[in-house]
Structure formats: C-alpha cells, structure tokens
Short mmCIF file of C-alpha atoms and ligand atoms in Angstrom, two decimals:
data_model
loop_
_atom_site.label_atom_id
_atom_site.label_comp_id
_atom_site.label_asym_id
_atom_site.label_seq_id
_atom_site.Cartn_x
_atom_site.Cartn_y
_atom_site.Cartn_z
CA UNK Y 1477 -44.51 7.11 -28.15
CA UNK Y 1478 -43.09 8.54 -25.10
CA UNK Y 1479 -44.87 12.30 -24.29
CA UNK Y 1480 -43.65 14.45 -21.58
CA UNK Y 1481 -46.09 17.22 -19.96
CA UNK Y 1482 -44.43 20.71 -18.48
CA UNK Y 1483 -47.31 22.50 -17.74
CA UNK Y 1484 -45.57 25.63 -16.94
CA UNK Y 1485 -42.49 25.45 -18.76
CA UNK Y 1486 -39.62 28.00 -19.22
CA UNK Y 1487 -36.91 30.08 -20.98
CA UNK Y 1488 -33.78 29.74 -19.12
CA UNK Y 1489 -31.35 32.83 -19.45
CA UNK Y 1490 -27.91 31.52 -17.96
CA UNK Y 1491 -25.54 34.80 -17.18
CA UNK Y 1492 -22.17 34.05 -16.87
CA UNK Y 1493 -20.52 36.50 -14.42
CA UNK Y 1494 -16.82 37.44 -14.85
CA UNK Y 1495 -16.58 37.52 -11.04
CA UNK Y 1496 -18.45 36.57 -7.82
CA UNK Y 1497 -21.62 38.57 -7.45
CA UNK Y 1498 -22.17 41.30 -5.45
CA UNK Y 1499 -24.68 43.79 -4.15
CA UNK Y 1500 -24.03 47.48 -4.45
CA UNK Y 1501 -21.51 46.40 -7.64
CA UNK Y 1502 -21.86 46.41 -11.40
CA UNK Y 1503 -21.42 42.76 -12.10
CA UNK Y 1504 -20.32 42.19 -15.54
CA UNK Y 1505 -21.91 39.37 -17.60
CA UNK Y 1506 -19.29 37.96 -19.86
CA UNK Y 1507 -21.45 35.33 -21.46
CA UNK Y 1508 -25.62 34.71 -22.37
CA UNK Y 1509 -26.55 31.26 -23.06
CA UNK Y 1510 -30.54 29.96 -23.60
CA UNK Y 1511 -31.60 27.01 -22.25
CA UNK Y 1512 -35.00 25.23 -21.83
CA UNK Y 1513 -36.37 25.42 -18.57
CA UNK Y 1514 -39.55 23.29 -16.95
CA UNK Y 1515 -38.77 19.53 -15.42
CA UNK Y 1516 -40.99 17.53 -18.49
CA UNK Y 1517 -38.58 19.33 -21.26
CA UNK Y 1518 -35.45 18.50 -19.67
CA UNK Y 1519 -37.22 14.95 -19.78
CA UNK Y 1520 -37.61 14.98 -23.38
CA UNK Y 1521 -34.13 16.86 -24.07
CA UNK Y 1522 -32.75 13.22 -22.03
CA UNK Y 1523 -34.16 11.15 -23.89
CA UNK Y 1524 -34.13 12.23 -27.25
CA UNK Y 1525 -30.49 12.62 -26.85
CA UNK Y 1526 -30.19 8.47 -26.37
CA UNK Y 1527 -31.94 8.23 -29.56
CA UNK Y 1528 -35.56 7.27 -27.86
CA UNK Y 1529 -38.71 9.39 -30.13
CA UNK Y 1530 -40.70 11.58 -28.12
CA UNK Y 1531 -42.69 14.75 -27.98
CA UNK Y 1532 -43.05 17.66 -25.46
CA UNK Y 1533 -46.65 19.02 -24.47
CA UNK Y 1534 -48.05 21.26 -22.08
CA UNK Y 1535 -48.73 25.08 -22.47
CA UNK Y 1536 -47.31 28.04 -23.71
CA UNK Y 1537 -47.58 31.77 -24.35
CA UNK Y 1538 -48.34 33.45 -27.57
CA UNK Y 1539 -46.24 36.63 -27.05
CA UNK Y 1540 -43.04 34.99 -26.68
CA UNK Y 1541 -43.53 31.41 -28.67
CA UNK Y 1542 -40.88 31.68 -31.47
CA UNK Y 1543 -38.40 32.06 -28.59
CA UNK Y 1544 -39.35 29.35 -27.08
CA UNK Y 1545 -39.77 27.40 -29.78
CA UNK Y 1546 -36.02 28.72 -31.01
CA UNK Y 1547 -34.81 26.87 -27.88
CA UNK Y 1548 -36.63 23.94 -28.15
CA UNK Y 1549 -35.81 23.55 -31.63
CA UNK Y 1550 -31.98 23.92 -30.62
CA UNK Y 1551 -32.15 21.58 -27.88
CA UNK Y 1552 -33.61 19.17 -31.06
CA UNK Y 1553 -37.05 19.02 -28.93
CA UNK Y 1554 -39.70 17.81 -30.79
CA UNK Y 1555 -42.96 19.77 -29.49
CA UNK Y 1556 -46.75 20.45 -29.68
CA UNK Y 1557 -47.19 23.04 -27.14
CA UNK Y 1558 -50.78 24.25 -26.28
CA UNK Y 1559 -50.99 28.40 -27.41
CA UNK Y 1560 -51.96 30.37 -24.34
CA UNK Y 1561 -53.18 34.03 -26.30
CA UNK Y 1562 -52.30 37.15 -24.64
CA UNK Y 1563 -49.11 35.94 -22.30
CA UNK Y 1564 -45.37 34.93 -22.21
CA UNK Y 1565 -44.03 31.51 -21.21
CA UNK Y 1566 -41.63 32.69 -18.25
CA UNK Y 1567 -38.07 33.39 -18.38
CA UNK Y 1568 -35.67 32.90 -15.61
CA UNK Y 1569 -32.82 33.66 -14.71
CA UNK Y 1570 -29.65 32.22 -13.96
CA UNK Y 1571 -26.50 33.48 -12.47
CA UNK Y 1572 -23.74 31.52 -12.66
CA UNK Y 1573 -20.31 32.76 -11.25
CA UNK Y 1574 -17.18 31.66 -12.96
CA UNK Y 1575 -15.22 31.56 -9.18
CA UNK Y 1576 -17.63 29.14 -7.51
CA UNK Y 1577 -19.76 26.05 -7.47
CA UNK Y 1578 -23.96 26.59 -7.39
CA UNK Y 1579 -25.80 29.19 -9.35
CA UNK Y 1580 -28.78 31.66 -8.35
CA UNK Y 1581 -31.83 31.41 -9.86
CA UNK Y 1582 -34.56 33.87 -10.57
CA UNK Y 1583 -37.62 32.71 -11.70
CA UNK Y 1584 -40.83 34.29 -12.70
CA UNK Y 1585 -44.22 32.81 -12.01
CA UNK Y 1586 -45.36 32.13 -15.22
CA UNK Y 1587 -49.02 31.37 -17.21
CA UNK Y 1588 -51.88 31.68 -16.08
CA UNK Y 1589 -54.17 29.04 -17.84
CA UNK Y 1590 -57.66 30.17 -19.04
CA UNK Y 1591 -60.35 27.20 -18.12
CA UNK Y 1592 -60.71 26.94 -22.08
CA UNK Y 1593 -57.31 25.92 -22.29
CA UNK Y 1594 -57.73 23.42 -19.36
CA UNK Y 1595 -60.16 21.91 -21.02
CA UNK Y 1596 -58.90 21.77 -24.61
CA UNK Y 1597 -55.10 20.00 -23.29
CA UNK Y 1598 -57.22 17.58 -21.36
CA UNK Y 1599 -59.60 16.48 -24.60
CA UNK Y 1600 -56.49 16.92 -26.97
CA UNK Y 1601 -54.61 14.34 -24.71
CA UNK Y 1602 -57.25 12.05 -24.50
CA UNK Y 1603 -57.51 11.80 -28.00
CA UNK Y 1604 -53.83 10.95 -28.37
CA UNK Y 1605 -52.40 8.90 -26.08
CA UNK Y 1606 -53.09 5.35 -26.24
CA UNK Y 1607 -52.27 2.09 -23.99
CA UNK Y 1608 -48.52 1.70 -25.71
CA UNK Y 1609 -47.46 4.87 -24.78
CA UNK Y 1610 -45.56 6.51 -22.07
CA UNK Y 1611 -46.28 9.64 -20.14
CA UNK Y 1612 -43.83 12.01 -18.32
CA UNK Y 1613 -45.85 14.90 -15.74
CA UNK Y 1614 -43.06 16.71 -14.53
CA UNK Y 1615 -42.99 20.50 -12.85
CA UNK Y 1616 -44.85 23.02 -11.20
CA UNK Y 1617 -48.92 23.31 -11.90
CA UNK Y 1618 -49.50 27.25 -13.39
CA UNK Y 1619 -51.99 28.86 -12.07
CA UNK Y 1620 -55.60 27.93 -13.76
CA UNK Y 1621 -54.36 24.01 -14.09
CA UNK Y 1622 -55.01 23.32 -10.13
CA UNK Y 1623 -54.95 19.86 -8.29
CA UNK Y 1624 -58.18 18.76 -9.22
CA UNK Y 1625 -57.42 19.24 -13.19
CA UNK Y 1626 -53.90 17.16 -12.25
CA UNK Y 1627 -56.34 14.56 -11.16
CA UNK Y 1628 -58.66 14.59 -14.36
CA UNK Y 1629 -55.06 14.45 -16.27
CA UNK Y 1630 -54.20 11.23 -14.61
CA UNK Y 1631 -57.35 9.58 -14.81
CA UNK Y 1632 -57.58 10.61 -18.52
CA UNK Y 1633 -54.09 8.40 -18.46
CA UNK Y 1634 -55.30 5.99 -16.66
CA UNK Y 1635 -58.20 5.24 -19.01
CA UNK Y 1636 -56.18 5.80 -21.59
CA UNK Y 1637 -53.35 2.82 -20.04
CA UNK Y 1638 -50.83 4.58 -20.93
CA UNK Y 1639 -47.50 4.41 -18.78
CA UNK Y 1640 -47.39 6.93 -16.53
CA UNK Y 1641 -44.46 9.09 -14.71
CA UNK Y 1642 -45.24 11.71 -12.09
CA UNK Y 1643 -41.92 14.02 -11.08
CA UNK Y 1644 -43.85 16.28 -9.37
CA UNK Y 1645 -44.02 17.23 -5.53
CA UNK Y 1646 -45.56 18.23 -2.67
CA UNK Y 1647 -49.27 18.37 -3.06
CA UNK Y 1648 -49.00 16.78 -6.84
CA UNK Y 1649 -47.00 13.84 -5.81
CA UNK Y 1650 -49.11 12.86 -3.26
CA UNK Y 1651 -52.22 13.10 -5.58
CA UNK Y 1652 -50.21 10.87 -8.07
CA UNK Y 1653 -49.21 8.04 -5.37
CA UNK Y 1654 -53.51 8.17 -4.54
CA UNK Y 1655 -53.86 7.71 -8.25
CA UNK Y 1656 -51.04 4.19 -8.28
CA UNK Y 1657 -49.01 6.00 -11.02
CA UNK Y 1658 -45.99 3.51 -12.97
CA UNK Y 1659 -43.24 5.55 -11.59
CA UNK Y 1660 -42.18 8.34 -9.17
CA UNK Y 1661 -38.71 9.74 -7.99
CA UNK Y 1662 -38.92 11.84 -4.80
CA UNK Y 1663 -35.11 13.63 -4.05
CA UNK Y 1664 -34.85 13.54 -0.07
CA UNK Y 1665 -37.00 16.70 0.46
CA UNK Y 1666 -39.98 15.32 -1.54
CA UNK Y 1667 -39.50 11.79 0.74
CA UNK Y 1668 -39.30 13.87 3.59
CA UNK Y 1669 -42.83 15.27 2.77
CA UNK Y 1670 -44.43 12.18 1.71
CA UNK Y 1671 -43.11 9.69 4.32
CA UNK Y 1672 -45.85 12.15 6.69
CA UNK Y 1673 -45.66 9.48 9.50
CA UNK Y 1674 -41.93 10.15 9.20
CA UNK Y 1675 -42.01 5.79 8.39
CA UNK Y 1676 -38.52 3.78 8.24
CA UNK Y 1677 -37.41 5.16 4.73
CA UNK Y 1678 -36.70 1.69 2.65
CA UNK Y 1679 -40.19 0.15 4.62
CA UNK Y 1680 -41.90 3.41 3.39
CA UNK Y 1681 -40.48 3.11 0.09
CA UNK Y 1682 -41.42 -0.73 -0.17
CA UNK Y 1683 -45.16 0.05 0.60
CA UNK Y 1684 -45.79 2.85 -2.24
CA UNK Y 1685 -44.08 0.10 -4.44
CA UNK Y 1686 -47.10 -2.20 -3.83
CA UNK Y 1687 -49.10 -0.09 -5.74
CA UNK Y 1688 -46.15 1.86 -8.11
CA UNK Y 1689 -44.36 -0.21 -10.16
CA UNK Y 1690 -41.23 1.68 -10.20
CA UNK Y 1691 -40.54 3.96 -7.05
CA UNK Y 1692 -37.41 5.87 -6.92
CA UNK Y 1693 -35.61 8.17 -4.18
CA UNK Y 1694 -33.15 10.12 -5.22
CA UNK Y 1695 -30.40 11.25 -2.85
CA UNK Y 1696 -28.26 13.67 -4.66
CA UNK Y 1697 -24.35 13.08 -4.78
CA UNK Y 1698 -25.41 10.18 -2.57
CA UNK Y 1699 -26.88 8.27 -5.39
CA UNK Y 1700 -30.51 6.97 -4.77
CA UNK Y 1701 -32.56 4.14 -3.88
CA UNK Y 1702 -34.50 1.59 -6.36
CA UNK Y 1703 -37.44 -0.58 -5.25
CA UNK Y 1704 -38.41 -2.32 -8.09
CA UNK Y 1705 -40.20 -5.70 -7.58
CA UNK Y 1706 -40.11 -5.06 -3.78
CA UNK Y 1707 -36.56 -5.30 -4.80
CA UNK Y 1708 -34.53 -2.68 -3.09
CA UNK Y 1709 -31.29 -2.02 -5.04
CA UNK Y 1710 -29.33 0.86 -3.55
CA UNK Y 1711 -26.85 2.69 -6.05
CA UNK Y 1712 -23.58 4.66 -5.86
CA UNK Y 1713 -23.21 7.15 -8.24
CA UNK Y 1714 -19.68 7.64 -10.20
CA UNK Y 1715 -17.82 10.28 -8.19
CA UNK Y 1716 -17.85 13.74 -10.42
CA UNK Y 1717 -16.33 16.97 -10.30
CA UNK Y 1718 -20.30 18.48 -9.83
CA UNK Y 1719 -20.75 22.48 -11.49
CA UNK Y 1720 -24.35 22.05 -11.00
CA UNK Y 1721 -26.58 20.03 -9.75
CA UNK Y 1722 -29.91 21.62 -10.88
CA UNK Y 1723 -31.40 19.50 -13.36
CA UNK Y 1724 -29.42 16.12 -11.98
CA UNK Y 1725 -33.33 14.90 -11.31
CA UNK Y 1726 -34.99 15.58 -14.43
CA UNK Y 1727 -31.99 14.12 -16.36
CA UNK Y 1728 -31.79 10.57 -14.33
CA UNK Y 1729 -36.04 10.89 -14.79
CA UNK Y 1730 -35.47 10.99 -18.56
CA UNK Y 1731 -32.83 8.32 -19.05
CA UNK Y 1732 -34.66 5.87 -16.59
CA UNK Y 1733 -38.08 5.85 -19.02
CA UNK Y 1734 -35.59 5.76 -21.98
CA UNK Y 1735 -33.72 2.63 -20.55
CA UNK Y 1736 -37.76 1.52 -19.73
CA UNK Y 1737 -38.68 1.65 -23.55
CA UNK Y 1738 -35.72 0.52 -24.58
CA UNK Y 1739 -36.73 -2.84 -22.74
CA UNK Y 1740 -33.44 -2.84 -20.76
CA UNK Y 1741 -33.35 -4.70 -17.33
CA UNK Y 1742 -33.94 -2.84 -14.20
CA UNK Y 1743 -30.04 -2.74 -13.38
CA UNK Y 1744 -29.49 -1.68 -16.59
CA UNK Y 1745 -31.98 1.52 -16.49
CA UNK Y 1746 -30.16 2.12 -12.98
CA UNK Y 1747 -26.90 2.30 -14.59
CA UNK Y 1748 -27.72 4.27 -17.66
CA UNK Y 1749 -29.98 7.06 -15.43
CA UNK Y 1750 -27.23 7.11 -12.69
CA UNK Y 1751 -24.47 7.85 -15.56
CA UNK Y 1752 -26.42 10.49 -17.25
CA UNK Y 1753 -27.29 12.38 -14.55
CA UNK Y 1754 -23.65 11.89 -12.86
CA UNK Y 1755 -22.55 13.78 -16.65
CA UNK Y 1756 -25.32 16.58 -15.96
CA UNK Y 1757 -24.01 17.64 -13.18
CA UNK Y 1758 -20.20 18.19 -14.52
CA UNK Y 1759 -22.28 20.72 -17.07
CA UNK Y 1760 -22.73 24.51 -15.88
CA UNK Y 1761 -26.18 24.57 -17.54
CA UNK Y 1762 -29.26 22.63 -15.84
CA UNK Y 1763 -29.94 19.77 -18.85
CA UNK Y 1764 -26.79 19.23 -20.79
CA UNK Y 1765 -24.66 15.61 -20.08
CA UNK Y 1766 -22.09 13.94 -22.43
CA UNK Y 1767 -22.75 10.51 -24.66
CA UNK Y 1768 -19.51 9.72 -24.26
CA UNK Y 1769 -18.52 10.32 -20.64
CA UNK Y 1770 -22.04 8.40 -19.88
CA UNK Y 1771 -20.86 5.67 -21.33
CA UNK Y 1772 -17.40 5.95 -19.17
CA UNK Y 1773 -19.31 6.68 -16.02
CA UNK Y 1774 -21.67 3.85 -16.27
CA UNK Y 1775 -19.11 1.15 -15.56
CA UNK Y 1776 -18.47 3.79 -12.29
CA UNK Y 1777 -22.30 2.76 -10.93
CA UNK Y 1778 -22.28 0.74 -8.33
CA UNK Y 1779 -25.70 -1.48 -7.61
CA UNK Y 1780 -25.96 -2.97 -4.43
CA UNK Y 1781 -29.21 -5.04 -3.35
CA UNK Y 1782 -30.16 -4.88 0.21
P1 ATP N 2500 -33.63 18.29 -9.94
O1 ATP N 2500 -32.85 19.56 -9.78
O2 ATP N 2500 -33.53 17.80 -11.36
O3 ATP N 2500 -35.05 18.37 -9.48
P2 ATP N 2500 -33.40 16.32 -7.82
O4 ATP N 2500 -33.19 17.08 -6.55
O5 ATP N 2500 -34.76 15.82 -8.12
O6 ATP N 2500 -32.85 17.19 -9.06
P3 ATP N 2500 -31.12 14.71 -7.04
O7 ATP N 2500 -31.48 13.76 -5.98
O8 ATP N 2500 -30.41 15.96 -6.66
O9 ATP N 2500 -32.43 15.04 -7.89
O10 ATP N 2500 -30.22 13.97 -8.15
C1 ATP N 2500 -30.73 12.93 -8.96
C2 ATP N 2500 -29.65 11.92 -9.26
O11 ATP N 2500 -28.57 12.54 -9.93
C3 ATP N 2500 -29.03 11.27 -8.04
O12 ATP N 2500 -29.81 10.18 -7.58
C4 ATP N 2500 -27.67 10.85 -8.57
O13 ATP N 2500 -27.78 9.62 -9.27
C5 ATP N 2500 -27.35 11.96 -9.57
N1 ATP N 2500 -26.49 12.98 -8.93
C6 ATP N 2500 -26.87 14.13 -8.34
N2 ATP N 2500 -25.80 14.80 -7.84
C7 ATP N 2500 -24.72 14.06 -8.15
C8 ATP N 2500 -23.31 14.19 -7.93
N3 ATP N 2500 -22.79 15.24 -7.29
N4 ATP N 2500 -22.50 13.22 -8.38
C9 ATP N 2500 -22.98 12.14 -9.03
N5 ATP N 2500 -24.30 11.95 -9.28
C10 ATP N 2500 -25.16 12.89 -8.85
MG1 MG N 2501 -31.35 17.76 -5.65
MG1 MG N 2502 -36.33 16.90 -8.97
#
C-alpha cells in the first residue's frame, strides 16, 4: 500500500475573477470551485488517478470534517484522517484572474495539534505500515507536530522498512536527508537551501544519492534533474501552454512513486512524472492533469544522461 501524510492539510477555495484584481474595487467572482489543498493529498489525488491504491493520513479538524471529507471524496481520495476536536482544517484561498497567468493565494495557518494527537498518529502508524509499503511526507509541519516528532515519524518508518518519500523543505528536508530517506525532490529554492556550502549542483546532488536512493531536483518549466544509481539523467519537459504552476511538484511527486510501484524502469517513471506534471500545469486549479494529454506529452520528454 502506498500512504501519503499531509500533516496540515487544506480546503482550497479557487475564486474565479471576471477581471484583473484590484484594490479599492469590487471584484466580482464569477465562479467557486473546491479543491484539496496540502502537498501529501495532491500526492494521493496523482496517483490514484493512474489507477495505483492508496490512502491519505495526517490530521484534521472536527468543526469542518464533512467538508473536507466532501472534497476528498470528490477528488475520489481514499482517507483516514486523524480527528483534531475543537478546530477547522484551514481553508485558503485562491484568486485566479481570467486576464492573466499566476494566481494569489491566501492561506490560513491551520491546526494546532494537541500532544495526544501527536502521539496517537505516531502509534496508529506504527501499527500499520509494514516493510512492503510506501510512504509519502509531504507539506508544512502544524504547529504541535514540531521537528523532533518529524524525526520520531521517520524512524517509526524506518523500523517499520517501509519506502519512504520526504517532499518537504527547509528545516524538514534537511532532517529527512540526516535520516537517508528513499526519495526527495527539492524545486531550485529547496536546492538552494540544502546545497549550504553552495556545492557544484549535479556533484551535490550525486553525494545525497549515496545515501537516497532516488534524489530529484526539480527545475520548473526547465524540467529537472534525476540521479538515480549515481546516474544523472537530465530531462526536458514537453513545452505547455502553463495556467498554473502551483501544484506542478506534488503532481510529478505522485506519478514518480506510482511509476515506482508500478515496477517501471527509472526512464520510464521520468517520463510518466514529467508528463503528468507538464498536464497540471495547463489546469487553472493546483492538482488536476489529463490521462489523455499525459499520454500525448510523454512521447514530448526528453531524457538525456550526462
Ligand atoms: P509545487 O508547487 O508542487 O511545490 P515545485 O516548485 O515543487 O511545485 P517545480 O519545480 O515547479 O516543482 O515543477 C515540478 C516539475 O513539473 C518540473 O520538474 C517539470 O517537470 C514540471 N513543470 C513545471 N512547470 C512546467 C512547465 N511550465 N512546463 C512543463 N513542465 C513543467
Ligand atoms: Mg515551482
Ligand atoms: Mg514542491
């Protein structure tokens, strides 16, 4: 079983704006759309849409759960979120302009997790994840579930043997390259941070894949790097009309562990992340991509090893 973790997941309100927005203006919505927000459920969203089982964990609040379960449910999601009593999972907000590219987002700080709570995801997941499993940690920690409980979660994994992904950043990733996780994918700001001794990028990138199996750096519309093997294959992504490049990560994050269980070859789990995410981004919305343009776009990849 694959299980993604969003500790401090999201509802996602997207407001489509009849014009460009202004300040000082009444800006007109002319369309609401829900969406799930948090890094580990756009995971699970990926990869349950190529047909790979999985469930979403991590926390959420009692006050606003059927909500959020609504749009998991509608995203076809399957879940087993953690009740936090007394709070709302966040909501954000995003404004998307019909006139340009990008989008604003607004986004509230979300749950605070009681230490009971801490402790009762940490025993729950050591009671169900075993050695053929994979696991996603993806997102911001809320606050209550600080570094050090990150680190019991990973060494819970660890003993457990499970496979395990870290999209996190920052403080977190660092923590998980300490802990020799199975995969990471830094975009160029994350590198930036990591690579402290400000290292040749593809050297830096070989050494963390001496101890990480599958290390990935993620350049945007610039495609990404893959050192796999102390292989380093460097990819061009299919050129795309992009709407909106939030979510591009989490997307290529998902399909690469799908292509993973799915056994496929390393080129192969290149190809079929680089597609996916290359269809996100023609989407307004920050987890949506297309079956059957992903199948288009990923004769458009283009794998180079250097
Ligand atoms: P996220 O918002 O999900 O955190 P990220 O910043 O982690 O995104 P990016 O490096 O922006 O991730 O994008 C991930 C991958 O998505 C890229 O490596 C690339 O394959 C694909 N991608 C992103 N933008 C584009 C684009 N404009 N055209 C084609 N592919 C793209
Ligand atoms: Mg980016
Ligand atoms: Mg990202």
């Amino acid at each position: 079983m694959i299980y993604t973790i969003t500790l401090n997941p999201a509802i996602d309100r997207l407001l489509y704006l009849e014009e460009v927005m202004e300040s000082r203006k009444t800006n007109r919505i002319i369309d609401v759309a829900y969406d799930i927000g948090g890094k580990g459920t756009h995971g699970s969203y990926t990869i349950s849409k190529l047909g790979v089982d999985n469930v979403a964990l991590g926390f959420m609040g009692d006050l606003n759960a059927d909500k959020f379960q609504q749009v998991l449910t509608s995203k076809k999601i399957t879940h087993d979120f953690c009740l936090v009593k007394g709070q709302a999972t966040r909501e954000c907000y995003i404004v998307i302009d019909r006139n340009t590219s990008g989008t604003t987002m607004l986004t509230e700080k979300g749950l605070t997790i009681p230490r009971h709570s801490v402790e009762r995801f940490l025993d729950m997941l050591k009671t169900r994840v075993n050695s053929n499993d994979m696991v996603l940690i993806a997102g911001s920690l809320p606050t209550g579930f600080e570094l050090p409980d990150l680190e019991k979660m990973i060494k819970i994994l660890k003993e457990a043997g499970c496979f395990i992904a870290c999209d996190l950043s920052g403080e977190t990733l660092k923590m998980a390259v300490e802990l020799n996780v199975d995969f990471i994918k830094p975009n160029e700001f994350e590198l930036t941070d990591l690579n402290e001794d400000g290292k040749d990028q593809i050297d830096f990138l070989r050494s963390l894949n001496n101890k990480i199996k599958y290390v990935v750096a993620s350049l945007g519309e610039d495609g990404s790097y893959c050192i796999y093997n102390q292989e380093v294959y460097k990819v061009i992504p299919p050129k795309v009309k992009e709407l909106n490049d939030t979510g591009a990560g989490d997307c290529f994050v998902g399909a690469f562990l799908a292509g993973v269980s799915k056994g496929y070859s390393i080129k192969e789990t290149i190809r079929l992340a680089s597609a996916c995410a290359a269809s996100k981004v023609t989407h307004s919305d920050s987890s949506t991509f297309d079956l059957e343009d992903v199948e288009k776009l990923k004769t458009q990849v283009e794998i180079n090893r250097i």
